[in-house]
Amino acid sequence: MKLSRRQLLAATTAAGASVAVPGTFAATASAAPNLVRRDRAALPSGVASADVTPNSAVVWSRTDRPGRLVVQLTGHGRFDRAISLRGPRTDAGDDFTARLPLRGLRPGQRYDYRLGFEDAYGRIGQTLDGSFTTPGRSRGVSFVFTGDTAGQGYGINPELGGMIAYKAMHETRPDFFLHSGDNIYADGPIEAELKVADGTVWKNVVTEEVSKVAETLAEYRGRYKYNLLDENVRNLYADVPLIAQWDDHETLNNWYPGEILDDSRYVERRVDVLATRAKKAFLEYLPMEHIGGRDRIYRKVSYGPLLDVFCLDMRTYRGANPLPSEAGPVAMLGAEQAAWLVREVAASRATWKVIASDMPLGLLVPDGDLVEAVGNGLPGAPGGREHEIAWVLSQFKKRKVRNAIWLTADVHYAAAHHYDPARAAYTDFDPFWEIVAGPINAGAFGPNPLDSTFGPKVVWTKVADFPSQSPASGNQFFGHTRIDPRTGVFTVSLRNLFGDVLWTKDIPPAHH
């Protein structure tokens, strides 16, 4: 593996890890990695890796009782030669979840890992295996992206085989999976049966925690545990590193800081209280690199010389949802995040800069009479949240940023948008693409009206046949991208529930 114990020890002790005594893990667990004993720690939610870079990664799992995360890591596929690490302890305060950052990894290397939990007597319970590959200089990059899981009451349908679009994504053998928000629908109860408008009946696996809107920390956690009951989701997470961001439904529909709910389903009406609980559950169940020790969701994930991914947080720092007629600036990213985005994208030396945006830029997404996303639906100069995006786009042009492409979800249909100042009311920006994917297991909708401020054109789209169409229709969508290491061409396709390619585009890189 050519990864020294000293490197890993230096990288992981800050997170409470240490190198274990050689052979301890193998003697207690490796001989029977899938053995489950009632008196030992189990792994009911599988394993996952996340935020993989050329030299680092995060691994994660959840157990069913207090214990210490233990990790075996190998670059050989041979666990008899693995490095053993003892990670942080977990208890009910973390819902028995634990994550461990790994640094000092080699670029372009496949790593296999085995996770388990050790009890107070040093006994390791059930173990599960996973893998990830670090990006390398001569390797191409492929990834899948989508959003919107378990929305509109569409959960795990055993008659369909569960969340089978996750299987379709898995079968493309991507290097990583970008989930562009709405990982759960905390505000959407999941019932045993759901009557669809076309006369069909959708059947769900159900748990007590998803039977009502989430308010308590336990109910928010229960939503993530529910999704991880699905074998397709667990299999993908074990094989494919995750890059996760959030949008509104991790807390509740269309929320903004300071909001007070007028909704009889909720006992707790203060959205700030609910969002604090929701964020804790999000960070417990969706592993990510905590930048500078901060629980900050917006971050850059460097995926080698071909790609940097800039994950936005369009929820935490926004102002109250405005009226469409609001002419003055309204925060969407917030000043600190907007400045970070411009600074980091301009400094990026990667061929492609993916802006992972949890909401589209040029579509009207209403919140009743208010504006939920960026576009206000009015022609002319920027207003409301469009001011901030206009500044970002103009700064990209001023700083000669090349090859920035925006990927998003949220609207529950698939589309390819091309933005051009020649069509726009606001013209101080360079042309760019925005690719919309999703839902991956939720009701399908669309299309949304275009907003003309930044000159978007719908190049291709596929929408639902009727509102809240079930996943069984096939109208579930994910994007797939491959970047050629030789030419740098960014090939993006949009695919349906079964992985069928519906639209594809080769985008060559521009050069300074």
XYZ file of C-alpha atoms in Angstrom:
512
model
C 0.000 0.000 0.000
C 3.019 2.259 0.573
C 1.188 4.122 3.314
C 3.216 4.313 6.500
C 1.776 3.887 9.962
C 3.426 7.176 10.861
C 1.518 8.992 8.092
C -1.832 7.576 9.122
C -1.146 8.062 12.815
C -0.284 11.730 12.286
C -3.353 12.211 10.130
C -5.897 10.561 12.376
C -4.879 11.187 15.991
C -6.511 14.611 15.826
C -9.817 12.819 15.341
C -9.202 10.557 18.306
C -7.794 7.596 16.371
C -4.721 5.511 17.021
C -2.981 2.631 15.318
C -4.194 -0.627 16.793
C -2.045 -3.538 17.893
C -1.340 -5.550 14.702
C -3.521 -8.615 14.348
C -6.109 -7.652 16.982
C -8.796 -6.802 14.451
C -8.074 -9.760 12.200
C -8.201 -12.235 15.046
C -11.574 -11.057 16.278
C -13.411 -10.085 13.130
C -11.803 -10.832 9.786
C -12.418 -14.556 9.792
C -16.168 -13.975 9.620
C -16.779 -10.412 8.419
C -20.559 -10.773 8.156
C -21.186 -12.691 11.380
C -23.795 -10.969 13.589
C -23.955 -11.917 17.261
C -26.535 -10.435 19.582
C -23.940 -9.812 22.273
C -21.696 -7.862 19.867
C -22.062 -4.558 18.057
C -24.064 -4.749 14.801
C -23.930 -2.428 11.755
C -27.595 -1.878 10.834
C -26.951 1.047 8.451
C -24.000 -0.269 6.474
C -20.751 1.609 5.802
C -19.803 4.606 3.681
C -16.916 6.760 2.535
C -17.038 10.416 1.560
C -15.176 13.506 0.334
C -12.363 11.502 -1.270
C -9.409 13.541 -2.574
C -5.984 12.436 -3.918
C -4.652 12.214 -0.346
C -7.644 11.906 1.992
C -11.046 10.366 2.647
C -13.620 9.939 5.411
C -15.082 6.565 6.413
C -18.321 6.127 8.388
C -20.605 3.615 10.000
C -23.280 3.265 12.662
C -23.652 0.630 15.326
C -26.445 -0.256 17.759
C -24.684 0.336 21.088
C -21.777 2.284 22.617
C -18.404 1.367 21.137
C -15.263 2.510 19.376
C -14.977 2.562 15.600
C -12.234 0.245 14.336
C -10.931 0.385 10.789
C -8.766 -1.869 8.671
C -7.342 -0.195 5.584
C -5.478 -1.862 2.765
C -4.388 -1.013 -0.741
C -3.918 -4.652 -1.687
C -7.431 -6.030 -1.271
C -5.716 -8.236 1.328
C -6.824 -7.598 4.885
C -4.053 -9.802 6.288
C -1.728 -6.927 5.310
C -4.012 -4.109 6.428
C -3.228 -1.220 8.739
C -5.542 -1.298 11.770
C -6.900 1.938 13.242
C -9.000 2.579 16.308
C -11.241 5.570 15.716
C -13.526 7.646 17.948
C -15.957 6.300 20.502
C -19.674 6.687 19.915
C -22.741 6.575 22.113
C -26.370 7.696 22.086
C -25.242 11.339 21.857
C -24.148 10.638 18.257
C -26.907 8.076 17.637
C -24.065 5.509 17.617
C -22.599 6.943 14.396
C -18.874 7.514 13.927
C -16.644 8.890 11.193
C -12.872 8.827 10.794
C -10.837 11.069 8.455
C -7.953 9.326 6.683
C -5.017 11.354 5.376
C -1.664 10.531 3.848
C -3.299 8.410 1.141
C -1.704 7.829 -2.252
C -3.211 9.344 -5.432
C -4.639 6.941 -7.988
C -4.939 4.077 -5.493
C -7.855 1.768 -4.741
C -8.365 1.299 -1.012
C -10.430 -1.380 0.680
C -11.645 -0.845 4.220
C -13.332 -2.963 6.857
C -15.302 -1.275 9.633
C -16.593 -2.544 12.947
C -17.080 -1.382 16.538
C -15.175 -2.513 19.605
C -16.842 -2.829 23.014
C -15.346 -2.049 26.414
C -13.802 -5.540 26.527
C -12.017 -5.139 23.194
C -14.427 -7.428 21.346
C -15.273 -6.406 17.782
C -18.736 -7.198 16.501
C -20.101 -7.356 12.976
C -17.823 -5.975 10.263
C -18.614 -4.764 6.767
C -16.336 -3.941 3.845
C -16.216 -0.975 1.520
C -13.879 0.598 -1.001
C -12.926 3.863 -2.669
C -10.338 4.996 -5.204
C -8.357 8.192 -4.835
C -8.052 10.357 -7.966
C -4.773 10.168 -9.848
C -3.045 12.352 -12.399
C -3.457 9.999 -15.348
C -6.934 8.668 -14.469
C -10.205 9.866 -15.911
C -13.037 10.888 -13.615
C -16.627 9.665 -13.636
C -19.409 10.509 -11.218
C -23.184 10.490 -10.839
C -25.357 13.284 -9.444
C -28.990 13.735 -8.464
C -31.190 14.756 -5.546
C -34.577 14.253 -3.895
C -34.850 10.914 -2.054
C -38.058 9.560 -0.430
C -40.241 12.569 -1.176
C -44.012 12.966 -1.633
C -44.598 9.785 0.363
C -42.634 7.542 -2.038
C -40.339 5.467 0.153
C -38.934 1.956 -0.145
C -41.318 -0.068 -2.326
C -40.439 -3.773 -2.068
C -42.612 -4.576 -5.098
C -40.338 -2.370 -7.222
C -37.170 -3.747 -5.634
C -36.656 -0.740 -3.398
C -34.895 2.419 -4.537
C -33.699 0.855 -7.784
C -32.448 4.098 -9.316
C -29.618 3.836 -6.783
C -28.795 0.469 -8.346
C -28.791 2.075 -11.808
C -26.330 4.716 -10.580
C -24.186 2.017 -8.968
C -24.029 0.040 -12.218
C -22.271 2.926 -13.986
C -19.287 2.256 -11.655
C -18.731 5.939 -10.828
C -15.810 7.321 -8.829
C -18.191 9.214 -6.555
C -21.842 10.159 -6.026
C -22.891 13.805 -5.599
C -26.212 14.112 -3.757
C -27.419 17.640 -4.467
C -29.805 17.982 -1.535
C -33.107 16.689 -0.172
C -31.412 13.506 1.038
C -34.551 12.975 3.135
C -38.052 14.459 3.268
C -38.373 15.200 6.968
C -41.707 16.962 6.378
C -43.295 14.154 4.319
C -44.823 11.222 6.237
C -44.408 7.794 4.637
C -47.431 5.503 4.913
C -47.880 1.836 4.042
C -49.875 2.656 0.899
C -50.137 5.707 -1.316
C -52.810 6.195 -3.969
C -51.321 7.701 -7.137
C -53.277 9.957 -9.512
C -53.088 7.357 -12.291
C -55.044 4.875 -10.162
C -52.089 2.745 -9.079
C -51.172 2.031 -5.470
C -47.621 2.549 -4.230
C -46.586 0.380 -1.266
C -43.923 1.341 1.273
C -41.814 -0.228 3.951
C -42.714 1.843 7.017
C -41.155 2.633 10.395
C -42.606 4.549 13.321
C -40.116 7.394 12.896
C -41.303 8.265 9.361
C -45.031 8.165 10.185
C -45.234 11.917 10.951
C -43.344 15.117 10.197
C -39.948 15.144 11.875
C -39.571 17.511 14.830
C -37.448 15.731 17.408
C -33.821 14.819 16.883
C -34.822 11.139 17.002
C -37.342 11.688 14.187
C -34.790 13.461 11.987
C -32.329 10.650 12.599
C -35.046 8.135 11.794
C -35.356 9.505 8.265
C -31.722 8.700 7.486
C -32.002 5.289 9.112
C -35.062 4.638 6.957
C -33.227 5.319 3.672
C -30.384 3.065 4.820
C -32.807 0.167 5.173
C -32.696 0.019 1.371
C -30.168 -2.474 0.024
C -29.587 -0.445 -3.158
C -28.601 2.616 -1.112
C -26.315 0.655 1.224
C -24.599 -1.134 -1.670
C -23.907 2.147 -3.460
C -22.555 3.816 -0.323
C -20.208 0.896 0.381
C -18.677 1.021 -3.120
C -18.993 4.670 -4.124
C -17.795 7.669 -2.080
C -20.430 10.277 -1.269
C -20.340 14.062 -1.600
C -23.448 15.338 0.198
C -25.074 18.729 0.464
C -28.440 19.758 1.841
C -31.452 21.769 0.746
C -34.791 22.356 2.471
C -36.370 18.945 3.085
C -33.612 17.812 5.428
C -35.473 20.205 7.765
C -38.810 21.152 6.152
C -40.203 22.596 2.941
C -38.898 26.008 1.816
C -37.492 26.975 5.232
C -35.346 29.999 5.967
C -33.595 31.161 9.156
C -35.845 32.938 11.630
C -39.057 31.564 10.152
C -41.991 30.829 12.474
C -44.305 28.129 11.128
C -48.039 28.352 10.715
C -48.570 24.609 10.331
C -50.791 22.596 12.640
C -48.728 19.444 12.062
C -45.892 20.925 14.130
C -45.725 21.358 17.892
C -42.369 23.143 17.593
C -42.994 26.140 15.305
C -39.556 27.805 15.541
C -37.675 26.790 12.396
C -34.298 27.681 13.913
C -34.867 25.038 16.612
C -35.902 22.442 14.033
C -32.986 23.305 11.736
C -30.474 22.840 14.566
C -31.800 19.325 15.198
C -31.938 18.607 11.467
C -28.336 19.703 10.911
C -27.080 17.511 13.753
C -28.772 14.466 12.193
C -27.484 15.430 8.721
C -23.879 15.624 9.939
C -24.198 12.383 11.904
C -25.496 10.354 8.950
C -23.850 11.958 5.910
C -20.084 11.889 6.448
C -18.008 14.792 5.193
C -14.678 16.429 5.810
C -15.134 19.121 8.473
C -13.096 22.020 7.128
C -10.976 23.595 9.849
C -12.978 21.715 12.463
C -16.133 23.625 11.497
C -19.480 21.945 10.869
C -19.748 23.892 7.623
C -21.676 22.270 4.798
C -20.271 24.443 2.005
C -16.821 23.228 1.044
C -14.482 22.304 -1.804
C -13.708 18.662 -2.580
C -10.592 18.500 -4.770
C -10.796 15.530 -7.110
C -7.392 15.713 -8.758
C -6.139 17.771 -11.702
C -9.318 17.315 -13.759
C -11.954 18.383 -11.235
C -12.756 20.474 -8.170
C -16.274 20.241 -6.701
C -17.615 23.299 -4.871
C -20.568 22.331 -2.676
C -22.885 25.234 -1.884
C -25.227 25.736 1.066
C -28.154 27.793 -0.180
C -30.175 27.266 2.988
C -28.275 28.267 6.141
C -27.388 31.845 5.252
C -30.378 32.958 3.178
C -32.692 35.827 3.988
C -36.442 35.421 4.301
C -38.130 34.293 1.078
C -38.992 37.558 -0.712
C -41.826 38.709 -2.923
C -40.998 38.534 -6.660
C -41.147 42.335 -6.771
C -38.322 42.744 -4.218
C -35.774 44.883 -6.073
C -33.054 45.088 -3.420
C -30.535 42.364 -2.541
C -31.710 39.310 -0.577
C -29.111 36.833 0.704
C -28.940 33.345 -0.777
C -25.331 32.299 -0.146
C -24.501 35.053 2.315
C -21.528 37.384 1.936
C -18.925 35.027 3.442
C -19.911 32.030 1.313
C -20.228 34.094 -1.884
C -16.735 35.537 -1.354
C -15.398 32.037 -0.595
C -16.908 30.663 -3.805
C -15.398 33.357 -5.997
C -12.008 33.161 -4.300
C -11.736 29.365 -4.388
C -13.065 28.901 -7.919
C -10.732 31.604 -9.236
C -7.786 29.928 -7.483
C -8.635 26.440 -8.755
C -6.121 24.879 -11.119
C -8.401 21.966 -11.977
C -9.587 21.721 -15.577
C -13.260 21.678 -14.527
C -14.969 23.508 -11.687
C -18.300 21.908 -10.788
C -20.548 24.227 -8.789
C -22.803 21.855 -6.860
C -25.834 24.058 -6.348
C -28.769 22.757 -4.340
C -31.159 25.018 -6.290
C -31.318 26.036 -9.977
C -30.390 29.569 -11.043
C -32.789 30.258 -13.889
C -36.041 28.552 -12.893
C -38.867 30.113 -10.908
C -39.439 28.022 -7.778
C -42.324 29.605 -5.853
C -43.118 29.444 -2.142
C -46.769 30.412 -2.345
C -46.618 34.083 -3.349
C -42.928 34.274 -2.436
C -39.687 33.285 -4.162
C -37.956 30.124 -2.915
C -34.968 29.859 -5.296
C -32.903 32.484 -7.168
C -35.066 33.493 -10.135
C -37.972 35.837 -9.377
C -39.808 35.181 -12.651
C -39.609 38.819 -13.727
C -37.791 40.123 -16.823
C -35.173 42.808 -16.508
C -32.374 43.612 -14.105
C -31.528 41.382 -11.125
C -33.765 41.610 -8.080
C -33.829 39.871 -4.709
C -31.546 36.827 -4.634
C -30.470 37.389 -8.259
C -28.143 40.201 -7.086
C -25.817 37.794 -5.293
C -25.660 35.325 -8.208
C -25.079 38.205 -10.644
C -22.080 39.282 -8.562
C -20.671 35.739 -8.498
C -21.059 35.310 -12.260
C -19.516 38.703 -13.024
C -16.580 37.927 -10.718
C -16.026 34.641 -12.555
C -15.800 36.618 -15.790
C -13.560 39.308 -14.285
C -11.164 36.690 -12.876
C -11.162 34.727 -16.144
C -12.632 31.539 -14.661
C -12.950 28.871 -17.334
C -14.919 25.625 -17.414
C -17.347 26.237 -14.549
C -20.463 24.088 -14.846
C -23.432 24.182 -12.461
C -25.102 20.932 -11.347
C -28.384 20.999 -9.451
C -31.576 19.151 -8.506
C -34.624 20.330 -6.473
C -37.332 20.665 -9.164
C -37.986 16.917 -9.681
C -37.344 16.701 -13.405
C -34.347 16.603 -15.722
C -33.099 19.438 -17.904
C -30.043 20.882 -19.630
C -29.907 24.695 -19.576
C -27.450 26.890 -21.429
C -26.975 30.462 -20.137
C -25.747 33.167 -22.486
C -25.456 36.954 -22.015
C -26.658 37.386 -25.607
C -30.126 36.277 -24.387
C -29.948 37.873 -20.939
C -31.159 41.019 -19.227
C -27.967 40.947 -17.122
C -24.981 40.542 -19.443
C -21.771 40.764 -17.382
C -20.946 37.045 -17.382
C -19.556 34.309 -19.612
C -21.818 31.563 -21.054
C -22.180 28.405 -18.960
C -24.178 25.183 -18.623
C -26.523 24.147 -15.819
C -27.585 20.485 -15.671
C -30.652 19.558 -13.615
C -31.201 15.993 -12.351
C -33.624 14.282 -9.944
C -35.713 13.060 -8.364
C -34.020 9.756 -7.591
C -36.847 8.297 -5.468
C -39.673 10.827 -5.126
C -42.646 12.304 -6.948
C -41.817 13.693 -10.410
C -43.041 17.155 -11.507
C -42.189 19.926 -13.964
C -41.501 21.924 -15.904
C -40.893 25.181 -14.020
C -41.030 28.584 -15.768
C -37.730 30.050 -16.975
C -36.451 33.349 -15.622
C -34.819 35.503 -18.321
C -32.385 37.520 -16.161
C -29.348 35.332 -16.971
C -30.532 34.213 -20.405
C -31.182 30.487 -19.899
C -32.285 28.319 -22.806
C -33.789 24.856 -22.348
C -31.660 22.647 -24.582
C -33.345 19.435 -23.407
C -35.867 18.421 -20.766
C -37.899 15.445 -19.536
C -40.710 15.974 -17.064
C -43.484 14.046 -15.323
C -46.647 13.022 -17.156
C -48.665 14.431 -14.232
C -47.778 16.059 -10.881
C -46.260 13.771 -8.246
C -45.937 10.864 -10.666
C -44.594 7.772 -8.902
C -41.079 6.381 -9.423
C -42.630 3.274 -11.009
C -43.237 5.367 -14.145
C -39.509 5.487 -14.857
C -39.444 9.295 -14.647
C -36.658 9.379 -12.082
C -33.462 11.023 -13.221
C -29.755 11.158 -12.497
C -26.805 12.683 -14.270
C -23.624 10.871 -15.228
C -20.365 12.606 -16.095
C -17.051 11.396 -17.417
C -13.996 13.609 -17.890
C -11.483 12.281 -20.405
C -7.927 12.451 -19.000
C -6.413 12.971 -22.451
C -8.692 15.629 -23.955
C -10.357 17.025 -20.843
C -13.776 16.689 -22.526
C -16.652 16.782 -20.010
C -19.232 14.253 -21.226
C -22.509 14.588 -19.341
C -25.647 12.505 -19.776
C -29.067 12.455 -18.159
C -30.549 9.028 -17.423
C -33.788 7.560 -16.122
C -34.773 5.101 -13.376
C -33.256 2.180 -15.280
C -30.060 3.971 -16.319
C -31.172 4.516 -19.930
C -29.357 7.472 -21.518
C -31.939 10.109 -22.502
C -29.615 12.981 -23.458
C -25.865 13.440 -23.695
C -23.452 16.265 -24.465
C -19.671 16.498 -24.947
C -18.397 19.821 -23.589
C -14.780 20.561 -24.541
C -12.699 22.583 -22.071
C -11.950 26.218 -22.832
C -8.447 27.483 -22.220
C -7.165 30.819 -21.009
